[in-house]
Amino acid sequence: MTNDNGLSYLLPGILIVLPLVPALLLAVVRGQAMRSAVVWTGALAVAAGSVWLAAGHLSGPPLALAFDLPWLDRAVAGAGLLVSLYMLFACRGIVKREWWIPVLIVAQTVVMVLVEVAGPRAERPIVIDQLSLVMALIIGIVGGLICIYALTYMEDYHRHHPEVSDRKPLFFFLLFAFLSAMFGIVFSNHLGWMHCCWEVTTLCSFLLIGYSRTEEARRNAFRAMGFNAVGGLSFGVAIWWQLHNGRAIELDSMAAMGSAALVPAVLIGFAGLTKSAQLPFSSWLLGAMVAPTPVSALLHSSTMVKAGVFAVLKFAPVFHGHTAGYLIALVGGATFLATSLAAISMSNAKLVLAYSTIANLGLVVACAGVGSPEAVWAGMMLIIFHAISKGLLFLAVGAVEHRTGSRDIEDMEGLLATRRALGIVMIVGIIGMFLAPFGMLVAKWTCLKAFVEVNPLLAILLAYGSAPTLFFWTKWLGKVISVPGAARPAVGPLSANEWAAVGTLAVLTVCACVLFPLVSDYAVAPYLARQYAGAMVAPAGVGIMALMLGLLVLAIMAFIFYPPRGQVSARYLAGANMGAAGNTFRGPLGEVTPASRNYYLMGFFPEGKIILGGSLASIALMIVALAAVLR
Amino acid sequence: MGIMSKSPWILHYDGSSCNGCDIEVLACLTPLYDVERFGIVNTGNPKHADILLITGAVNEQNKEVVTNLYAQMPDPKVVVALGTCATSGGIFRECYNVQGGIDTTIPVDVYVPGCAVRPEAIIEGVVKALGVLELRAAGKAQTHTPTGKVKA
Amino acid sequence: MTGLVGAVAFVVLAPVVGGLIAGLDRILSARLQARVGPPVLQPFWDVLKLLSKRRALVTVFQEYYAGCFLLFAIVAGAIFFGGGDLLLTVFSLALAGVFLVLGAYAPNSPYSTIGAERELLQMMAYEPMLLIAALGCFMATGSFHVDAIYAHPTALVGRLPGVFLGLLFVLTIKLRKSPFDLSASHHAHQELVRGLTTEFSGPTLALVEVGHWYETVLLLGLVYLFLAALGPWVALAGVVVVYALEVLADNIFARLTWRVTVASAWTVAAILGATNLLAVHYLKQ
């Protein structure tokens, strides 16, 4: 199934190489104006490239590029080895209790050498199907926007943190290199190539998390590298297993093999679990929060963790109907429940976002583990909606943080009133994450339906996990929309770069909600039809969802054009109001400004215990899953 | 009878009462008098209330509270002063910190004397207040400003 | 077509039925307290009076949120009585609830913020059980569509006794009855300030009241659904008994803490609801 059209034949390769051009340029250019020009050009080129590729190949059969270039194979393998060696070299910075990290990297390197000795060959090293294209669009568009956002953010960052040495050239080099590696992961059909790109993302995230070089950042960077090395090792063993048994190492043929590919599927699925920070590996992603916000946004929305769920989702047809698959799904379900509960007690906005990311990835993993067409439909939709909304939220929180000096949700009180536009984009991001009729809920709805058909257990986990989601998002939303109680520091305007990213993502969030049936018809349904031999999944309830959305729009319109009028009354303060506006009250020591804090219920939902419980459950499930396939 | 008088929700505020009148107000809600028969509900929130029942005199400590509560009740609304202290200051009238009756601070529509005021009298006072409330809802009685001193 | 009729009938009739239920509720409560109680039409008088009062709001957004609460409570019920998707009904109900909570957050008043938080705790408490009930309906009948579930020949309560009991438990929370009326009691005189609705007044409060009537009818419809196959009279009698029990509970319990509310609702959902689902699943195999 090769395509003769020369340019589109080359485009995937170009897309992988393309981000490296701005990356290398950014490594050498100094000066904000020059950097700005390169980043804008690079981001637009990457976005345009991914859109072009998607436009050409979204309909129709997957684009398989068959070629045999031994030198390229060797180059990729060599690059992988170099990455491993560099990571080993970086390990000179470890502390005593991190001894296990170099051990894992050495083990992984040994496996890579073994694999190389076995001589991996793939007839079609690159295959692009709709899942890859959806991922490519996310990487290209959301990733590109985050790079643009980073331009102003990093300037501010270094102004706010004079103690951090300015290594912006490295930073921007890494951002674009990250995108390149991500394209590599989603386009590779050759497992060895994918593994190499996988390692590159681990290395990039290690360097980005440790950007500030503080002790905390370094430790967290090493933790990220260590946990991802666990996955990298598992990935390598999967390739070795295939070669050892004389089987193909092509992703598409493995996915079509069914239960014969269960062992490597579980091993690569395990790697995906580490990369997507599922319990018990969640702490690396939380630790990654020390990095500048664009890094968090990139790791959470378009890259890194999405690579993890992408790998698991690729093997969904293999997991379908198998105990091992269901056990992996339960790992996702347990992660979803535990991290949703843990997010309740967080008042740090970035930590809420981090836990919510892990929870939603858990849901995608659950979908992939169940592996039925409906579940995979929901999984793909979750990836799309989550990437856009979460990217938006991270960037919005970063923008607020740089203007108020706080990322605490309590300090976002009255944001809608003090800075309307920023407040609105944050509201769009939040409701996009959890409310009907918006995207994530559509996917969650399909999840419930898909899960209950197999076994109610996963659906019950989802039911329990949804409730805390409702709680922590709504209380955040409540803070943003409330009228400010006390005088808040004025929030300065956003720069053009920030608006370009935040505004586009907000528009995309709304568009994704409105246009999800089209996304389903043109991208997700064709993929499923091919993976599951004619399975038809149409989004259900589109009419009613559209009706709800329409009513909501009407309500907003009605409010804008016919705003309610009437007496303005001071808030009720037991009659003890003071001041002209009546916003303060007379207390025992004079004038008091009332302040209300949200409930965080730390005693009732202790983060540590919840995560520990979830981790133990996940570990048990993983062990049983491994036992189930090796039996 | 208009709609206003079919659903009078009251707010009860204890100025500086000795609690005698307050007990009688609560007695109205008990099975013996059961004012909910007339749709009367004790709301405890000025924003929901139509009738402000005040017992006790106004003093330096609570005059702002009385003004605020009255101001926070949405129109139309009426005020009933319950008991001798609320109507005139009663035996506390000459105290150094007492201003006097409720009408020294906010406009009062119905005065119900008594020490302590009897539940039957309270009910009658509220019924009288309903008449004022209806008139006010129809725009026939004067609407007061929070600082106005006009009596019905 | 029948779906549309059901939906329209709900939109038109639910406020009438819901208001009457509220009136009967108040009379029954009064009788339990050895009082006579208000006329049965009292809730209607209350709402009409509220509508004729002047608006007094801390922020005009409150009216918007209250309006959206009413709107999506109606949508939820219309989906349900129109024979639509049960999960979507639950989601729409949650959306309505979120709007109500936002309406209480908007004024940033200490009392109403606490009401909002407690309402959210209540939502968190009942949400799993409502979803489990919807899942149970699917497992027993093979469909999430209310019309298909309604047409199912055997009564759901037979297959899903645990789910039914669990649903009754969270119904207490949803109907704002003691011991779980954390955010605002259904009865005004049981409150000091009125939690969630503290800052709503006049017409805005009327929107909230009417929204609550719609919710009540929808929830009782859900109870009816579990009994539907027993015949309309038995099922109706069942609904009446259920509501009477809720009123009884309201009058004999004091309010419990949020800890007990969340913990007990989740435990009940697990022991009665989830266990029931798993039993249905494994017995079928």
PDB file of N, CA and C in Angstrom, chain A residues 422-448:
ATOM      1  N   LEU A 422      -8.782  36.588  30.176  1.00  0.00           N
ATOM      2  CA  LEU A 422      -8.038  35.459  30.741  1.00  0.00           C
ATOM      3  C   LEU A 422      -8.981  34.551  31.529  1.00  0.00           C
ATOM      4  N   GLY A 423      -9.925  35.190  32.238  1.00  0.00           N
ATOM      5  CA  GLY A 423     -10.906  34.409  32.977  1.00  0.00           C
ATOM      6  C   GLY A 423     -11.735  33.533  32.044  1.00  0.00           C
ATOM      7  N   ILE A 424     -12.137  34.109  30.920  1.00  0.00           N
ATOM      8  CA  ILE A 424     -12.984  33.344  30.002  1.00  0.00           C
ATOM      9  C   ILE A 424     -12.225  32.151  29.428  1.00  0.00           C
ATOM     10  N   VAL A 425     -10.966  32.354  29.031  1.00  0.00           N
ATOM     11  CA  VAL A 425     -10.254  31.198  28.469  1.00  0.00           C
ATOM     12  C   VAL A 425     -10.048  30.123  29.536  1.00  0.00           C
ATOM     13  N   MET A 426      -9.850  30.552  30.770  1.00  0.00           N
ATOM     14  CA  MET A 426      -9.687  29.535  31.807  1.00  0.00           C
ATOM     15  C   MET A 426     -11.002  28.770  32.021  1.00  0.00           C
ATOM     16  N   ILE A 427     -12.106  29.493  31.974  1.00  0.00           N
ATOM     17  CA  ILE A 427     -13.403  28.829  32.120  1.00  0.00           C
ATOM     18  C   ILE A 427     -13.624  27.852  30.971  1.00  0.00           C
ATOM     19  N   VAL A 428     -13.278  28.287  29.760  1.00  0.00           N
ATOM     20  CA  VAL A 428     -13.435  27.389  28.606  1.00  0.00           C
ATOM     21  C   VAL A 428     -12.624  26.116  28.822  1.00  0.00           C
ATOM     22  N   GLY A 429     -11.384  26.296  29.290  1.00  0.00           N
ATOM     23  CA  GLY A 429     -10.551  25.127  29.525  1.00  0.00           C
ATOM     24  C   GLY A 429     -11.151  24.207  30.574  1.00  0.00           C
ATOM     25  N   ILE A 430     -11.649  24.783  31.664  1.00  0.00           N
ATOM     26  CA  ILE A 430     -12.161  23.952  32.764  1.00  0.00           C
ATOM     27  C   ILE A 430     -13.432  23.229  32.348  1.00  0.00           C
ATOM     28  N   ILE A 431     -14.362  23.957  31.741  1.00  0.00           N
ATOM     29  CA  ILE A 431     -15.603  23.246  31.396  1.00  0.00           C
ATOM     30  C   ILE A 431     -15.345  22.256  30.265  1.00  0.00           C
ATOM     31  N   GLY A 432     -14.346  22.556  29.441  1.00  0.00           N
ATOM     32  CA  GLY A 432     -13.980  21.572  28.417  1.00  0.00           C
ATOM     33  C   GLY A 432     -13.494  20.272  29.039  1.00  0.00           C
ATOM     34  N   MET A 433     -13.010  20.335  30.277  1.00  0.00           N
ATOM     35  CA  MET A 433     -12.472  19.129  30.911  1.00  0.00           C
ATOM     36  C   MET A 433     -13.529  18.230  31.525  1.00  0.00           C
ATOM     37  N   PHE A 434     -14.702  18.772  31.898  1.00  0.00           N
ATOM     38  CA  PHE A 434     -15.571  17.863  32.666  1.00  0.00           C
ATOM     39  C   PHE A 434     -17.064  18.028  32.457  1.00  0.00           C
ATOM     40  N   LEU A 435     -17.517  19.050  31.751  1.00  0.00           N
ATOM     41  CA  LEU A 435     -18.959  19.269  31.739  1.00  0.00           C
ATOM     42  C   LEU A 435     -19.605  18.833  30.435  1.00  0.00           C
ATOM     43  N   ALA A 436     -20.822  18.306  30.541  1.00  0.00           N
ATOM     44  CA  ALA A 436     -21.640  18.125  29.348  1.00  0.00           C
ATOM     45  C   ALA A 436     -22.014  19.521  28.890  1.00  0.00           C
ATOM     46  N   PRO A 437     -22.198  19.803  27.635  1.00  0.00           N
ATOM     47  CA  PRO A 437     -22.035  18.884  26.499  1.00  0.00           C
ATOM     48  C   PRO A 437     -20.648  18.969  25.885  1.00  0.00           C
ATOM     49  N   PHE A 438     -19.633  19.196  26.686  1.00  0.00           N
ATOM     50  CA  PHE A 438     -18.321  19.407  26.104  1.00  0.00           C
ATOM     51  C   PHE A 438     -17.563  18.103  25.912  1.00  0.00           C
ATOM     52  N   GLY A 439     -16.486  18.244  25.161  1.00  0.00           N
ATOM     53  CA  GLY A 439     -15.751  17.104  24.635  1.00  0.00           C
ATOM     54  C   GLY A 439     -15.473  15.957  25.571  1.00  0.00           C
ATOM     55  N   MET A 440     -14.788  16.255  26.673  1.00  0.00           N
ATOM     56  CA  MET A 440     -14.361  15.157  27.530  1.00  0.00           C
ATOM     57  C   MET A 440     -15.548  14.329  27.990  1.00  0.00           C
ATOM     58  N   LEU A 441     -16.662  15.001  28.206  1.00  0.00           N
ATOM     59  CA  LEU A 441     -17.801  14.261  28.717  1.00  0.00           C
ATOM     60  C   LEU A 441     -18.375  13.325  27.662  1.00  0.00           C
ATOM     61  N   VAL A 442     -18.332  13.766  26.409  1.00  0.00           N
ATOM     62  CA  VAL A 442     -18.780  12.897  25.321  1.00  0.00           C
ATOM     63  C   VAL A 442     -17.981  11.605  25.356  1.00  0.00           C
ATOM     64  N   ALA A 443     -16.658  11.775  25.515  1.00  0.00           N
ATOM     65  CA  ALA A 443     -15.790  10.603  25.525  1.00  0.00           C
ATOM     66  C   ALA A 443     -16.060   9.746  26.762  1.00  0.00           C
ATOM     67  N   LYS A 444     -16.264  10.403  27.893  1.00  0.00           N
ATOM     68  CA  LYS A 444     -16.502   9.665  29.129  1.00  0.00           C
ATOM     69  C   LYS A 444     -17.791   8.854  29.050  1.00  0.00           C
ATOM     70  N   TRP A 445     -18.752   9.459  28.398  1.00  0.00           N
ATOM     71  CA  TRP A 445     -20.038   8.807  28.202  1.00  0.00           C
ATOM     72  C   TRP A 445     -19.868   7.507  27.407  1.00  0.00           C
ATOM     73  N   THR A 446     -19.124   7.621  26.302  1.00  0.00           N
ATOM     74  CA  THR A 446     -18.875   6.429  25.496  1.00  0.00           C
ATOM     75  C   THR A 446     -18.065   5.409  26.281  1.00  0.00           C
ATOM     76  N   CYS A 447     -17.126   5.907  27.100  1.00  0.00           N
ATOM     77  CA  CYS A 447     -16.345   5.009  27.956  1.00  0.00           C
ATOM     78  C   CYS A 447     -17.267   4.155  28.813  1.00  0.00           C
ATOM     79  N   LEU A 448     -18.189   4.830  29.502  1.00  0.00           N
ATOM     80  CA  LEU A 448     -19.095   4.111  30.402  1.00  0.00           C
ATOM     81  C   LEU A 448     -19.827   3.018  29.642  1.00  0.00           C
TER      82      LEU A 448
END
